[in-house]
Amino acid sequence: MPSLRRGWHAVALLAALLFAAGGIAQASAAPNPKAEELKAAINADFKFSRTNWDSAVLNDTLSNLKLESVIWSGRPPRFQFTVFTQLTLNRLPTLFNMCASYTGPLSAAVFLAVVQPLDARGRGGEELSAASQDKVAAAVREVQQMHDKVEADPAICQLDVMLFYEVYDSDQSRLLYPVNYLRNYARMQVRTRLLAMIDVDMYLSASLSAEMEQPGSVARYEALCGERRATVLPAFEPTKPGALGRIMATNISRVSKAQLGAMHGRNKGAIQFKLRVFPRGHTPTDYPRWFAASEPYQVTYKRFYEPWFITCEDIMPWYDVDFRGYGMNKIILIAALNYYNYSFWIHPSAWLVHNPHTDTEVRKVVAEEASQVNKHRAVLPANALYRKLTLLFGKAKRGMMRGSYSPRTDPRQMAVFERVAWLPRPPALVGSPTPESVFT
């Protein structure tokens, strides 16, 4: 009998442990009330529709995103500075790599494109088809699995993630990736004053996380927001593409600044980001000066400058939602910072490094159209995306020169702030006319 009792005690203990483990798992997976409140507010005005290429490009109809799931980290933020980003579903491994290079809170908006064409009679239902529902459900599971993987590693970021989808009527329409919508939504779930939008294919230097963990660091950056400073993070890329380049990028994010200096150069390991294809985007950062600097230094805004930067929620403009697909979307935001009287200061000891990847389909389309115009003086059709981007850039430029610029926002997004009391109010920014010479 004693051995039998010991057996039952063992079974009971095992059952208790299993129950406890199940309870812990359920607790970690329990929805966050604030996250669910935010989801309900974002979806409050959603009505099913299909995004059409010509309607969007020619008539400026807005994107129509549905928030399918939102998962917030159960771990407390390591410090009060949040990186926010956006990505397509297939780049979840890239998001994990970004998260592994950073130890603080990270807000991500993940996107799934759902193509659900109309039939020959122009019909196709006013809801997701069974096949589309299965696709969305599979995406939810994939995002959850990735989030679980991040939560299991206390050494990396604290990830809050949203999964959005948009329904398109064709494969062409699917190219209208709502990049700035997603940036605005990812920003919306940031719960720190200090933030930075960093694209998902960038690694953050280990020195940035180490700095933010130091007492007083976040407060010093927040104080700079009173001066409307944008603290620019210099960006690099490995000199090799592909798998070797990705290994090199990881290494570049982990070395010291002195080590980075030794490996910097066209025939070495790291160079200025986009130096070979678009030097104007980052040359104003002044990389030779950066390697010699031990203190922040100010640089002058120049046309097409597109750095990543640190600032505060209450002074950061919104990303213009008219920019979809690929091109100009970040350039306009940086031009807006200049319009809103920001100054640009270069961080002396933290940086970013690009994780190399193949070009997206829409980037190839825009690049080909740009080549036709710039090399062959082709006249593009009215619904060409590159033509649309140049028109949008011209419109924004004229608004900044006149002193009347305001980025286009989605009324659905802005209505969320009226429904969710704990969200900080959108900033009301006033700019100054930009001299025409800045854009030449």
Coordinates of C-alpha atoms in Angstrom, one line a residue:
M1 CA 0.0 0.0 0.0
P2 CA 2.8 2.6 0.8
S3 CA 4.2 2.1 -2.7
L4 CA 0.7 2.5 -4.2
R5 CA 0.2 5.7 -2.3
R6 CA 3.6 6.9 -3.5
G7 CA 2.4 6.1 -7.1
W8 CA -0.8 8.1 -6.7
H9 CA 1.2 11.0 -5.2
A10 CA 3.5 11.0 -8.2
V11 CA 0.5 11.0 -10.6
A12 CA -1.1 13.8 -8.6
L13 CA 2.1 15.8 -8.7
L14 CA 2.5 15.3 -12.4
A15 CA -1.1 16.4 -13.0
A16 CA -0.6 19.5 -10.9
L17 CA 2.5 20.4 -12.8
L18 CA 0.8 19.9 -16.1
F19 CA -2.2 22.0 -14.9
A20 CA 0.2 24.7 -13.7
A21 CA 2.1 24.7 -17.0
G22 CA -1.2 24.9 -18.9
G23 CA -2.3 27.8 -16.8
I24 CA 1.0 29.6 -17.4
A25 CA 0.6 29.0 -21.2
Q26 CA -2.9 30.3 -21.1
A27 CA -1.9 33.3 -19.1
S28 CA 0.8 34.3 -21.5
A29 CA -1.6 33.9 -24.4
A30 CA -4.4 35.8 -22.7
P31 CA -5.5 38.9 -24.7
N32 CA -4.4 42.3 -23.4
P33 CA -7.5 44.4 -22.6
K34 CA -5.9 47.5 -24.0
A35 CA -4.8 45.7 -27.1
E36 CA -8.3 44.4 -27.7
E37 CA -9.8 47.9 -27.1
L38 CA -7.4 49.3 -29.7
K39 CA -8.4 46.5 -32.2
A40 CA -12.1 47.2 -31.7
A41 CA -11.5 50.9 -32.3
I42 CA -9.4 50.3 -35.4
N43 CA -12.0 48.0 -36.9
A44 CA -15.1 50.0 -35.9
D45 CA -15.6 51.6 -39.3
F46 CA -14.4 48.7 -41.4
K47 CA -16.6 47.7 -44.4
F48 CA -15.6 45.0 -46.8
S49 CA -14.4 46.3 -50.2
R50 CA -11.8 45.4 -52.8
T51 CA -8.9 47.8 -53.5
N52 CA -8.7 48.6 -57.3
W53 CA -5.5 49.8 -59.0
D54 CA -7.0 52.6 -61.1
S55 CA -9.3 53.8 -58.4
A56 CA -6.3 54.1 -56.0
V57 CA -3.8 55.6 -58.4
L58 CA -6.1 57.9 -60.4
N59 CA -8.7 58.8 -57.8
D60 CA -6.7 58.6 -54.6
T61 CA -9.2 56.2 -52.9
L62 CA -7.9 55.1 -49.5
S63 CA -6.6 51.7 -48.6
N64 CA -9.1 49.5 -46.6
L65 CA -7.2 47.6 -43.9
K66 CA -8.7 45.1 -41.4
L67 CA -6.9 44.4 -38.2
E68 CA -7.2 40.6 -37.7
S69 CA -5.1 40.1 -34.6
V70 CA -3.1 42.0 -32.1
I71 CA -0.6 40.4 -29.6
W72 CA 1.3 42.3 -27.0
S73 CA 4.3 41.2 -25.1
G74 CA 3.7 40.0 -21.6
R75 CA 7.2 41.1 -20.6
P76 CA 7.8 44.6 -19.2
P77 CA 9.7 47.0 -21.4
R78 CA 13.4 47.0 -20.7
F79 CA 13.5 50.8 -21.2
Q80 CA 11.1 53.6 -22.4
F81 CA 12.1 53.8 -26.0
T82 CA 10.2 51.9 -28.7
V83 CA 11.2 51.0 -32.3
F84 CA 8.2 50.6 -34.6
T85 CA 8.2 49.0 -38.1
Q86 CA 6.1 47.4 -40.8
L87 CA 6.5 44.3 -43.0
T88 CA 4.8 41.7 -45.2
L89 CA 4.0 38.3 -43.7
N90 CA 6.8 36.6 -45.5
R91 CA 9.3 38.8 -43.7
L92 CA 8.5 37.4 -40.2
P93 CA 12.0 35.8 -40.1
T94 CA 13.5 39.3 -40.8
L95 CA 11.4 40.8 -38.0
F96 CA 12.8 38.1 -35.7
N97 CA 16.4 39.0 -36.7
M98 CA 15.7 42.7 -36.1
C99 CA 14.2 41.8 -32.7
A100 CA 17.4 39.8 -31.9
S101 CA 19.5 42.9 -32.5
Y102 CA 17.5 45.1 -30.1
T103 CA 16.6 44.6 -26.4
G104 CA 13.8 47.1 -25.9
P105 CA 10.1 47.3 -26.9
L106 CA 9.3 46.9 -30.6
S107 CA 5.9 47.6 -32.3
A108 CA 5.3 45.8 -35.6
A109 CA 2.5 46.0 -38.1
V110 CA 2.4 42.8 -40.3
F111 CA 0.5 42.8 -43.6
L112 CA -1.2 40.1 -45.6
A113 CA -2.4 40.9 -49.2
V114 CA -5.6 38.9 -50.1
V115 CA -6.4 38.8 -53.8
Q116 CA -10.1 38.0 -54.3
P117 CA -11.1 39.0 -57.9
L118 CA -14.6 39.7 -59.2
D119 CA -16.1 37.3 -61.7
A120 CA -16.8 38.0 -65.3
R121 CA -20.1 39.7 -64.3
G122 CA -18.4 41.9 -61.8
R123 CA -19.6 39.9 -58.8
G124 CA -17.6 38.2 -56.1
G125 CA -19.4 38.5 -52.8
E126 CA -19.2 41.1 -50.1
E127 CA -17.1 39.1 -47.7
L128 CA -14.0 37.0 -47.5
S129 CA -14.3 33.7 -49.5
A130 CA -13.6 30.4 -47.7
A131 CA -10.2 30.3 -49.4
S132 CA -9.4 33.8 -48.2
Q133 CA -10.6 33.0 -44.7
D134 CA -8.2 30.0 -44.6
K135 CA -5.3 32.2 -45.8
V136 CA -6.0 34.8 -43.1
A137 CA -6.3 32.1 -40.4
A138 CA -3.0 30.6 -41.4
A139 CA -1.4 34.0 -41.2
V140 CA -2.8 34.5 -37.6
R141 CA -1.2 31.2 -36.6
E142 CA 2.1 32.1 -38.2
V143 CA 2.3 35.4 -36.4
Q144 CA 1.3 33.8 -33.1
Q145 CA 4.1 31.2 -33.5
M146 CA 6.6 33.8 -34.3
H147 CA 5.5 35.9 -31.3
D148 CA 5.7 32.9 -29.0
K149 CA 9.3 32.4 -30.2
V150 CA 10.2 36.0 -29.3
E151 CA 8.5 35.8 -25.9
A152 CA 10.5 32.7 -25.0
D153 CA 13.8 34.6 -25.3
P154 CA 14.2 37.2 -22.5
A155 CA 17.4 38.6 -24.1
I156 CA 15.7 40.1 -27.2
C157 CA 13.0 42.7 -27.8
Q158 CA 9.5 42.9 -26.2
L159 CA 7.3 42.5 -29.3
D160 CA 3.9 44.0 -29.8
V161 CA 2.5 42.9 -33.2
M162 CA -0.6 43.6 -35.3
L163 CA -1.7 41.6 -38.3
F164 CA -3.6 43.5 -41.0
Y165 CA -5.0 42.3 -44.3
E166 CA -6.4 44.1 -47.3
V167 CA -8.5 42.6 -50.1
Y168 CA -7.5 43.4 -53.7
D169 CA -9.3 42.8 -56.9
S170 CA -6.2 41.7 -58.9
D171 CA -2.5 40.8 -58.7
Q172 CA -1.7 44.3 -60.0
S173 CA -3.7 46.0 -57.2
R174 CA -1.8 43.8 -54.7
L175 CA 1.4 45.9 -55.5
L176 CA -0.2 48.9 -53.7
Y177 CA 1.4 47.9 -50.4
P178 CA 0.1 50.3 -47.8
V179 CA 3.5 51.1 -46.3
N180 CA 2.6 54.4 -44.6
Y181 CA -0.7 53.1 -43.2
L182 CA 1.2 50.3 -41.5
R183 CA 3.8 52.7 -40.1
N184 CA 1.0 54.9 -38.7
Y185 CA -0.7 51.9 -37.1
A186 CA 2.5 50.5 -35.7
R187 CA 3.2 53.9 -34.2
M188 CA -0.3 53.9 -32.7
Q189 CA 0.4 51.0 -30.4
V190 CA 3.7 52.5 -29.2
R191 CA 3.3 53.2 -25.4
T192 CA 6.5 55.2 -24.8
R193 CA 7.1 58.9 -25.6
L194 CA 10.5 58.3 -27.2
L195 CA 10.3 56.3 -30.5
A196 CA 11.9 55.6 -33.8
M197 CA 10.6 54.2 -37.1
I198 CA 13.2 51.7 -38.3
D199 CA 12.5 49.6 -41.4
V200 CA 12.4 45.8 -40.7
D201 CA 15.4 45.0 -42.9
M202 CA 17.7 47.0 -40.6
Y203 CA 19.7 45.7 -37.7
L204 CA 20.3 48.1 -34.7
S205 CA 23.8 48.4 -33.3
A206 CA 24.2 46.8 -29.9
S207 CA 25.5 50.1 -28.7
L208 CA 22.0 51.7 -29.0
S209 CA 20.3 49.2 -26.7
A210 CA 23.2 49.5 -24.2
E211 CA 22.8 53.3 -24.2
M212 CA 19.1 53.2 -23.7
E213 CA 19.5 50.8 -20.7
Q214 CA 21.7 53.4 -18.9
P215 CA 19.8 55.5 -16.3
G216 CA 18.9 59.0 -17.6
S217 CA 19.5 58.2 -21.3
V218 CA 15.8 58.2 -22.3
A219 CA 15.2 61.4 -20.3
R220 CA 18.0 63.2 -22.1
Y221 CA 16.6 62.3 -25.5
E222 CA 13.1 63.4 -24.4
A223 CA 14.5 66.7 -23.3
L224 CA 15.9 67.2 -26.8
C225 CA 12.4 66.9 -28.2
G226 CA 11.7 70.4 -26.8
E227 CA 14.2 71.6 -29.4
R228 CA 12.6 69.6 -32.2
R229 CA 15.7 67.5 -32.7
A230 CA 15.8 64.4 -34.9
T231 CA 18.7 62.2 -33.7
V232 CA 19.8 60.5 -36.9
L233 CA 21.2 57.0 -36.8
P234 CA 23.8 56.5 -39.6
A235 CA 23.0 53.6 -41.8
F236 CA 25.5 51.1 -43.3
E237 CA 25.3 48.0 -45.6
P238 CA 27.6 45.0 -46.1
T239 CA 29.7 45.1 -49.2
K240 CA 28.5 41.6 -50.1
P241 CA 25.0 40.4 -51.1
G242 CA 23.1 37.3 -50.2
A243 CA 23.8 34.9 -47.4
L244 CA 27.3 36.2 -46.8
G245 CA 26.0 39.7 -46.7
R246 CA 23.5 38.8 -44.0
I247 CA 26.2 37.2 -41.9
M248 CA 28.3 40.4 -42.3
A249 CA 25.3 42.6 -41.4
T250 CA 24.9 40.7 -38.1
N251 CA 28.6 41.2 -37.3
I252 CA 28.5 44.9 -38.3
S253 CA 25.7 45.5 -35.8
R254 CA 27.7 43.9 -32.9
V255 CA 31.1 45.4 -33.3
S256 CA 32.4 48.6 -31.7
K257 CA 32.6 51.9 -33.6
A258 CA 36.4 51.6 -33.8
Q259 CA 36.0 48.1 -35.3
L260 CA 33.4 49.4 -37.7
G261 CA 35.8 52.1 -38.8
A262 CA 38.5 49.4 -39.6
M263 CA 36.0 47.5 -41.7
H264 CA 34.5 50.5 -43.5
G265 CA 35.3 51.0 -47.2
R266 CA 34.3 49.8 -50.7
N267 CA 36.8 47.0 -50.7
K268 CA 36.2 46.0 -47.1
G269 CA 33.1 44.9 -45.1
A270 CA 30.8 47.9 -44.7
I271 CA 29.8 51.0 -46.7
Q272 CA 27.3 53.9 -46.4
F273 CA 23.8 52.6 -47.1
K274 CA 22.8 52.9 -50.7
L275 CA 26.1 54.5 -51.6
R276 CA 26.2 52.7 -55.0
V277 CA 22.6 53.3 -56.1
F278 CA 21.2 56.3 -54.2
P279 CA 24.0 58.3 -52.4
R280 CA 21.8 61.4 -52.0
G281 CA 19.6 59.5 -49.5
H282 CA 22.3 59.4 -46.8
T283 CA 25.3 61.4 -47.8
P284 CA 24.1 64.5 -45.8
T285 CA 24.9 62.4 -42.7
D286 CA 28.6 63.0 -43.5
Y287 CA 30.2 59.6 -42.8
P288 CA 33.9 60.8 -42.7
R289 CA 32.9 63.3 -40.0
W290 CA 30.9 60.6 -38.1
F291 CA 33.9 58.3 -37.7
A292 CA 35.9 61.1 -36.1
A293 CA 33.0 62.4 -33.9
S294 CA 32.6 61.7 -30.2
E295 CA 29.6 64.1 -29.8
P296 CA 26.4 64.7 -31.7
Y297 CA 26.8 67.1 -34.6
Q298 CA 24.2 69.0 -36.7
V299 CA 23.8 68.6 -40.5
T300 CA 21.7 70.4 -43.0
Y301 CA 18.7 68.9 -44.6
K302 CA 19.0 68.3 -48.4
R303 CA 16.6 67.1 -51.0
F304 CA 16.0 63.3 -51.0
Y305 CA 17.6 62.9 -47.5
E306 CA 16.0 59.8 -45.9
P307 CA 17.7 58.8 -42.7
W308 CA 16.2 56.9 -39.7
F309 CA 15.9 59.0 -36.6
I310 CA 14.9 59.1 -32.9
T311 CA 12.3 61.6 -31.7
C312 CA 9.2 62.0 -29.5
E313 CA 5.6 60.9 -30.2
D314 CA 4.2 64.4 -29.5
I315 CA 6.2 66.2 -32.2
M316 CA 6.4 63.5 -34.9
P317 CA 4.4 64.1 -38.1
W318 CA 2.3 61.3 -39.6
Y319 CA 3.3 59.3 -42.6
D320 CA 1.4 60.4 -45.7
V321 CA -0.9 57.5 -46.7
D322 CA -1.1 58.5 -50.3
F323 CA 2.3 56.9 -50.8
R324 CA 1.8 53.2 -51.5
G325 CA 3.8 50.5 -53.2
Y326 CA 7.4 51.6 -53.3
G327 CA 9.2 55.0 -53.4
M328 CA 9.3 58.4 -51.8
N329 CA 7.3 57.4 -48.7
K330 CA 10.1 58.1 -46.2
I331 CA 11.7 60.9 -48.2
I332 CA 8.5 63.0 -47.8
L333 CA 8.5 62.4 -44.1
I334 CA 12.0 63.7 -43.7
A335 CA 11.2 66.7 -45.9
A336 CA 8.2 67.3 -43.5
L337 CA 10.6 67.3 -40.5
N338 CA 12.5 70.1 -42.2
Y339 CA 9.2 71.9 -42.9
Y340 CA 8.2 71.5 -39.3
N341 CA 11.5 73.2 -38.2
Y342 CA 13.3 70.1 -37.0
S343 CA 17.1 70.1 -36.8
F344 CA 19.1 67.0 -37.7
W345 CA 21.7 65.8 -35.3
I346 CA 23.8 62.7 -35.9
H347 CA 24.2 60.1 -33.2
P348 CA 27.9 59.7 -32.6
S349 CA 28.0 56.1 -31.3
A350 CA 24.9 54.1 -32.6
W351 CA 24.1 53.0 -36.1
L352 CA 22.0 50.8 -38.3
V353 CA 23.0 48.1 -40.8
H354 CA 21.0 46.8 -43.7
N355 CA 20.1 43.1 -43.8
P356 CA 20.4 42.4 -47.6
H357 CA 17.4 40.8 -49.4
T358 CA 16.1 40.5 -53.0
D359 CA 14.0 43.3 -54.5
T360 CA 10.3 43.3 -54.0
E361 CA 8.1 43.0 -57.1
V362 CA 6.7 46.5 -56.8
R363 CA 10.2 48.0 -56.5
K364 CA 11.1 46.3 -59.8
V365 CA 8.0 47.8 -61.4
V366 CA 8.8 51.3 -60.1
A367 CA 12.5 51.0 -61.1
E368 CA 11.6 49.9 -64.6
E369 CA 9.2 52.8 -65.1
A370 CA 11.8 55.3 -63.7
S371 CA 14.3 53.9 -66.1
Q372 CA 11.9 54.4 -69.0
V373 CA 11.4 58.0 -68.1
N374 CA 14.9 59.0 -67.1
K375 CA 16.9 57.1 -69.8
H376 CA 14.4 56.9 -72.7
R377 CA 12.2 59.9 -72.0
A378 CA 9.1 57.7 -72.2
V379 CA 5.7 59.1 -71.5
L380 CA 4.1 56.8 -68.9
P381 CA 0.4 56.1 -68.8
A382 CA -1.7 58.0 -66.3
N383 CA -2.0 55.0 -64.0
A384 CA 1.7 54.2 -63.8
L385 CA 2.9 54.1 -60.2
Y386 CA 6.2 56.0 -60.8
R387 CA 4.2 58.8 -62.5
K388 CA 1.9 58.9 -59.5
L389 CA 4.8 59.1 -57.1
T390 CA 6.3 62.0 -58.9
L391 CA 3.0 63.8 -58.8
L392 CA 2.6 63.2 -55.1
F393 CA 6.1 64.4 -54.4
G394 CA 5.5 67.6 -56.5
K395 CA 2.2 68.2 -54.6
A396 CA 3.9 67.8 -51.2
K397 CA 6.8 70.0 -52.3
R398 CA 4.5 72.8 -53.4
G399 CA 2.6 72.6 -50.1
M400 CA 5.8 72.9 -48.1
M401 CA 6.9 75.9 -50.2
R402 CA 3.6 77.7 -49.7
G403 CA 3.5 76.8 -46.0
S404 CA 0.2 74.8 -46.4
Y405 CA 1.5 71.3 -46.3
S406 CA -0.2 68.6 -44.2
P407 CA 0.3 64.9 -44.7
R408 CA -2.8 63.0 -45.8
T409 CA -4.1 60.8 -43.1
D410 CA -7.0 58.2 -43.1
P411 CA -10.1 59.4 -41.2
R412 CA -10.5 55.8 -40.0
Q413 CA -7.1 56.0 -38.3
M414 CA -7.7 59.4 -36.8
A415 CA -11.1 58.3 -35.5
V416 CA -9.3 55.8 -33.3
F417 CA -8.0 58.6 -31.1
E418 CA -11.6 59.6 -30.2
R419 CA -12.5 56.1 -29.2
V420 CA -9.5 55.1 -27.1
A421 CA -9.0 57.5 -24.2
W422 CA -5.5 56.3 -23.2
L423 CA -4.0 57.0 -26.7
P424 CA -1.9 60.3 -26.8
R425 CA -3.6 62.9 -28.9
P426 CA -2.2 63.4 -32.4
P427 CA 0.3 66.2 -32.6
A428 CA -0.8 69.5 -34.1
L429 CA 2.3 70.7 -35.9
V430 CA 2.8 74.1 -37.7
G431 CA 5.4 74.4 -40.4
S432 CA 7.3 77.2 -42.1
P433 CA 7.5 77.7 -45.8
T434 CA 10.4 75.8 -47.3
P435 CA 12.6 77.8 -49.8
E436 CA 12.4 76.5 -53.3
S437 CA 16.2 76.2 -53.3
V438 CA 16.0 73.3 -50.8
F439 CA 14.3 71.2 -53.5
T440 CA 16.7 71.9 -56.3

